[in-house]
Each structure stands twice: as C-alpha cells, then as structure tokens.
Short mmCIF file of C-alpha atoms in Angstrom, two decimals:
data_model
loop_
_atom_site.label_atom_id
_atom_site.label_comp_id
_atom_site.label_asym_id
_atom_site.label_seq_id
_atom_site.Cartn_x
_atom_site.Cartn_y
_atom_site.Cartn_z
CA UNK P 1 79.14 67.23 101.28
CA UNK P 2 83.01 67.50 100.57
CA UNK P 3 83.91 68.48 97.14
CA UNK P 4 87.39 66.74 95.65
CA UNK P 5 88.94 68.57 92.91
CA UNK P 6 90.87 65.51 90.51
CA UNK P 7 93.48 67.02 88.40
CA UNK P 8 93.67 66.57 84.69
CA UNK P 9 97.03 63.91 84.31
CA UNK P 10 99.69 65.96 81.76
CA UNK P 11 101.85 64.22 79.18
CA UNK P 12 105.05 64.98 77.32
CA UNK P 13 106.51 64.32 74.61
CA UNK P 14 109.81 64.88 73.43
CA UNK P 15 110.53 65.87 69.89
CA UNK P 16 114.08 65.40 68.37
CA UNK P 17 114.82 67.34 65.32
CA UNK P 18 117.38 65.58 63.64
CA UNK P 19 119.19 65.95 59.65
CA UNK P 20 119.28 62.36 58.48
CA UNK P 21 119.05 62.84 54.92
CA UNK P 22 122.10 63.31 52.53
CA UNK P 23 123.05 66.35 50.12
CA UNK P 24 121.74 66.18 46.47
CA UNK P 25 124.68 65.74 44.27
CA UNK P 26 124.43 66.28 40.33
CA UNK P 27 127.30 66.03 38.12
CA UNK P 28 127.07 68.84 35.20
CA UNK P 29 128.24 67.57 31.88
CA UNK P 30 128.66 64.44 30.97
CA UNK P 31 129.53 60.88 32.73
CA UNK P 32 131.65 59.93 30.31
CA UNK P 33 133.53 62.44 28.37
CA UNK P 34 136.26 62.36 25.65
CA UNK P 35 139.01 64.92 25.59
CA UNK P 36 141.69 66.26 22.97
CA UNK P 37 144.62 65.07 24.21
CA UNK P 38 147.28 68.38 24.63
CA UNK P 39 144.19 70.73 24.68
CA UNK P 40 143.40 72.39 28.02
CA UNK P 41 140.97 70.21 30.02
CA UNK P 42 138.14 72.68 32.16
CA UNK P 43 135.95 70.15 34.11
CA UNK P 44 131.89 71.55 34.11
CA UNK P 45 131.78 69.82 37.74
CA UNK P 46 128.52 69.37 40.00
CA UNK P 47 126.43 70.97 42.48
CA UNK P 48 125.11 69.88 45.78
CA UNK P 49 122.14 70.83 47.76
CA UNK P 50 120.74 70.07 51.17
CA UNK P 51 117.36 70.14 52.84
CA UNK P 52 118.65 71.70 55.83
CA UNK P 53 122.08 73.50 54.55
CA UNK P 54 120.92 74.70 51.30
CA UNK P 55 123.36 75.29 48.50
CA UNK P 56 126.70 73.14 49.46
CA UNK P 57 127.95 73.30 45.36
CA UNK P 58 131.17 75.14 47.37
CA UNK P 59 131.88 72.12 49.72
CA UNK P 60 132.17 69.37 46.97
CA UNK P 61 135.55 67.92 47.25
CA UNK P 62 137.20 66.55 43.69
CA UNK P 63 139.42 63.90 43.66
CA UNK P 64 141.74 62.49 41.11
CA UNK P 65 143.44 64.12 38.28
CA UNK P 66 143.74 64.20 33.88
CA UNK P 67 146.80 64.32 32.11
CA UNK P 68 146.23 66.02 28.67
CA UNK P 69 149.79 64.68 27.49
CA UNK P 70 149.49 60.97 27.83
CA UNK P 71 146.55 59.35 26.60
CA UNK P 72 144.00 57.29 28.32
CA UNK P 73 141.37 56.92 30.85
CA UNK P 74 141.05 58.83 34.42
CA UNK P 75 138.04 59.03 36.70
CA UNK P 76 137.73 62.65 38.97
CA UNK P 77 135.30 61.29 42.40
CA UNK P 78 133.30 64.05 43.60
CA UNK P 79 131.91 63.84 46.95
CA UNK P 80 129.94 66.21 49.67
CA UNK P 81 128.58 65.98 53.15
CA UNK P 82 126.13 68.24 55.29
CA UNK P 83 126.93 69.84 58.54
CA UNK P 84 125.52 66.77 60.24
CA UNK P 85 127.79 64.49 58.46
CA UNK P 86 125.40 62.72 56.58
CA UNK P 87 127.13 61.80 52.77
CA UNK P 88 126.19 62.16 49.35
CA UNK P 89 126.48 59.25 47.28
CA UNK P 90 129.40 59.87 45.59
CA UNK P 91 129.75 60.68 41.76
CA UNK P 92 132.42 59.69 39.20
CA UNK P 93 133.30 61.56 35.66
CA UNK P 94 135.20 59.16 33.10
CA UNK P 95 137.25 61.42 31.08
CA UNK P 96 138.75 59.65 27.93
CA UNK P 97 142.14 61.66 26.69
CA UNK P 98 142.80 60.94 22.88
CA UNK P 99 144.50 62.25 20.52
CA UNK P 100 142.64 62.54 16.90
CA UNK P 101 144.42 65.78 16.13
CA UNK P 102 146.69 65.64 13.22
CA UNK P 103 150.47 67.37 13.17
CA UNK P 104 150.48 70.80 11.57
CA UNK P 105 152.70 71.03 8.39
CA UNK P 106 154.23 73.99 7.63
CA UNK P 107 155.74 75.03 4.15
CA UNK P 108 158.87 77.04 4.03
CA UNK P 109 158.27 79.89 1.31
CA UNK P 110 155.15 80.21 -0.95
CA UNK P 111 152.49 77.49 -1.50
CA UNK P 112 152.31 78.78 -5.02
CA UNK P 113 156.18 79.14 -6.99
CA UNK P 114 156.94 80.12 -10.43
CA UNK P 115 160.14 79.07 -11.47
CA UNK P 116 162.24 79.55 -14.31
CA UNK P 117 162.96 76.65 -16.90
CA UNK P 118 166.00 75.09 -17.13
CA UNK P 119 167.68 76.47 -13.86
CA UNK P 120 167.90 74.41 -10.97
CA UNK P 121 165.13 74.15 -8.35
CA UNK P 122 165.95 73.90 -4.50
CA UNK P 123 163.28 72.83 -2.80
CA UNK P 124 162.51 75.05 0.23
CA UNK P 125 161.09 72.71 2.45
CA UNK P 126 158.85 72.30 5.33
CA UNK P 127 158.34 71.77 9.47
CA UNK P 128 156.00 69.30 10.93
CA UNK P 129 154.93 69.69 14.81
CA UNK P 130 152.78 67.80 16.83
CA UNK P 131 150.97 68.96 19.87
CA UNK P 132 151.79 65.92 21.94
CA UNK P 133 154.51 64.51 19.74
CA UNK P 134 156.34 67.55 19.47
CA UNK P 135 158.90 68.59 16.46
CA UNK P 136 158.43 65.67 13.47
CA UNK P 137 160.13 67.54 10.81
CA UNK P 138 162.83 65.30 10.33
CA UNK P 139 160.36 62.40 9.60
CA UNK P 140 158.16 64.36 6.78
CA UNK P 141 157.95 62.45 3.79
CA UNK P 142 158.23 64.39 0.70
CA UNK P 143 155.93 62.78 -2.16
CA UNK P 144 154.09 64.17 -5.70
CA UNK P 145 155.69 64.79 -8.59
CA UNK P 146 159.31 65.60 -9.05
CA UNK P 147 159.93 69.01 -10.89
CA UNK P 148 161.73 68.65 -13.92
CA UNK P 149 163.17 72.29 -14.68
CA UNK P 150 163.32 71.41 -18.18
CA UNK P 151 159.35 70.72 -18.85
CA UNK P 152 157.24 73.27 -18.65
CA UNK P 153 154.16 72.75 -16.36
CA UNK P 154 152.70 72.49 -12.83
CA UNK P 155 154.32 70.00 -10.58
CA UNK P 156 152.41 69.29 -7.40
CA UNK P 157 154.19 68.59 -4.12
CA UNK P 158 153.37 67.37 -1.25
CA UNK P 159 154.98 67.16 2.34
CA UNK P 160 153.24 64.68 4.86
CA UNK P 161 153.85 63.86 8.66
CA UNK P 162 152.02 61.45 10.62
CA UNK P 163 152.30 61.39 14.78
CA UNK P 164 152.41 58.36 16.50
CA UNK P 165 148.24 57.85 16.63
CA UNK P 166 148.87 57.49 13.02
CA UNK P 167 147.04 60.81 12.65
CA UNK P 168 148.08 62.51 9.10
CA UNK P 169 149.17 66.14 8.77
CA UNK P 170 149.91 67.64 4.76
CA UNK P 171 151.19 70.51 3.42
CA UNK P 172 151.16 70.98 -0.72
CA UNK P 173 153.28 73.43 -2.64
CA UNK P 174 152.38 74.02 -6.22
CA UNK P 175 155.35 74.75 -8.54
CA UNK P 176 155.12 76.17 -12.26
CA UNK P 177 157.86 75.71 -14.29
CA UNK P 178 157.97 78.65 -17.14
CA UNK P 179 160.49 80.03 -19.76
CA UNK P 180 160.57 84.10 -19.62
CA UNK P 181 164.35 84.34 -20.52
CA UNK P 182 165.19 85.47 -23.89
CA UNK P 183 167.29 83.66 -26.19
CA UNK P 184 170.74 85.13 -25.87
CA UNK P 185 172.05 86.08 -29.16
CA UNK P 186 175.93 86.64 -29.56
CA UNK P 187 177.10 88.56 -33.35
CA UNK P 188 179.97 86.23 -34.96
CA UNK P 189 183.16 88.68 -35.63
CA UNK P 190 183.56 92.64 -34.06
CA UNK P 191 180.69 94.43 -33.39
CA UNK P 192 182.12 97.60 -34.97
CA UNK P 193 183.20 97.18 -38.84
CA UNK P 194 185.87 99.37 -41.43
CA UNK P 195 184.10 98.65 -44.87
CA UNK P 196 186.80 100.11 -47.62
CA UNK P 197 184.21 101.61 -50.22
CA UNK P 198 183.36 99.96 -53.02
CA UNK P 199 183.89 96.48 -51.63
CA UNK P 200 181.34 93.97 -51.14
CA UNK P 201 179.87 93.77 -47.59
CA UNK P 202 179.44 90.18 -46.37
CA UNK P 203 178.02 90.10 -42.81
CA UNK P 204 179.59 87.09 -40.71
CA UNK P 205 176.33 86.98 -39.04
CA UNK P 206 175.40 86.15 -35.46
#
C-alpha cells in the first residue's frame, strides 16, 4: 500500500502598521484672556503630544499677533501635526487688550507745603503721563480750594488727568498757610539821642 503525504495549506497575512491618529493639543491658560493694554503681553501657549511621536509641544506653530498699544480683540491659532501628517484640531486664544489703567500724576515739589502768610504763592505744578496716551500734562485740570495767602489754614489741591478710556489719574498737594514773621517795628525820630540835662525827656516813640 502507497502512502501519500498531503501538506498542511499555509496562509498569510499582511499587517500594515500605520499612524492615523492626530497629536493631542492643549492650550495652557485661558481661552479667552484680557490684557493691560501697554503692559508686556507673554502668551502661556500649549503642548502637543502624540501616540507614536511623543512630546511635539516644540513643533506647535503660532499664528497671529497682539498689539499692546491699540486696544481690541486678536485671536493667536495654534496648530501641530505628526510625522505622518496627520493634524491636530487646531486651537484659538482670544486675547482682549484694554486699557483700565489710569495716567500717573506727578506733583512738582512736596505733597505737603508750608507757606508763609501774606506772600504770594506760585503754584509748582504737576505732569500727567499715560502709558498708551503718552504726555497729558497740558490737559491736567487743577481743582480744590484756592489758597488765599492771607487766611491762615490748610488748602487742599488737587491735580487730575484723565486718558482717553476716561480712566482718572490724581495727584493732591496739601498747602498750610502760617504767619512766623515778626511784626517789623520801626522807632519814630534818630535812634541815637543828645538829652541837655535837666530837660524833660519825651520819647517820640516807635
């Protein structure tokens, strides 16, 4: 009897390893942020990952740009892809530039001044400036009460500038008007006399 030997029948299959799925991609920070206006603007950015790249936070491209000197609304896109080409969804940060930052006022001598009655009082003054108006000194508005050099007291005054957000910057100087001059007192007739003896003395007085 002939023996016959039937081989076992082989199959294959073909595995393709392929990177379908997209980066991770995670703002840091908020969505929607609100920034001083004319104060330097650092953005906290994202970071990307990937199940077959790993870390990508290095590849994420930013687009768009903020202007801290003009106020309004800009939008920075951030956006990543793998080394397959497959895309994170992209992210957007709203950044909101305002201006709620009042000008700086800034007195010219001492906030505190003692001044002498009845002599005339120059008022020293004052600078305003802005961080995104610039110089607004020569719209301060001087206000409070007006020194009167022949009252005695404390006169409060006050120096005010307001930028174009209508945000209000003040300086106040406090002035004291006091009398420490002596009374100035003048002798009528010489100050040196020849009195013949034996006459009355009458003093002319001062």
């Amino acid at each position: 009897m002939n023996s016959i030997n039937v081989g076992a029948s082989q199959v294959i299959r073909i595995v393709i390893v392929q990177d379908v799925t997209p980066p991770t991609l995670t703002l840091l920070g908020e969505a929607n942020a609100t920034h001083e206006a004319a104060t330097p603007y650092l953005d906290p950015g994202a970071v990307a990952s990937d199940t077959a790249d790993g870390n990508l936070t290095d590849s994420i491209l930013v687009s768009g740009n903020v202007d801290i000197h003009v106020q309004g609304t800009y939008a920075l896109t951030y956006s990543v892809s793998d080394q397959a080409g497959n895309a994170a969804t992209t992210l957007t940060r709203s950044i909101t530039v305002r201006d709620s930052t009042p000008p700086v006022v800034t007195l010219h001598g001492d906030a505190n001044v003692t001044h002498e009655a009845a002599t005339l009082f120059a008022d020293p003054g004052a600078t305003a400036f802005d961080a995104l108006d610039g110089d607004l000194t020569a719209s301060i508005v001087v206000g409070g009460a007006e020194v009167n050099a022949s009252s005695l007291g404390i006169y409060q005054v006050f120096y005010e500038a307001t930028d174009s957000e209508g945000n209000l910057g003040r300086a106040t100087r406090s002035i004291t008007v006091s009398d420490t001059t002596p009374p100035v007192l003048s002798l009528q007739g010489p100050t040196a006399v020849s009195l013949e003896a034996g006459i009355p003395f009458v003093d002319p007085g001062a």
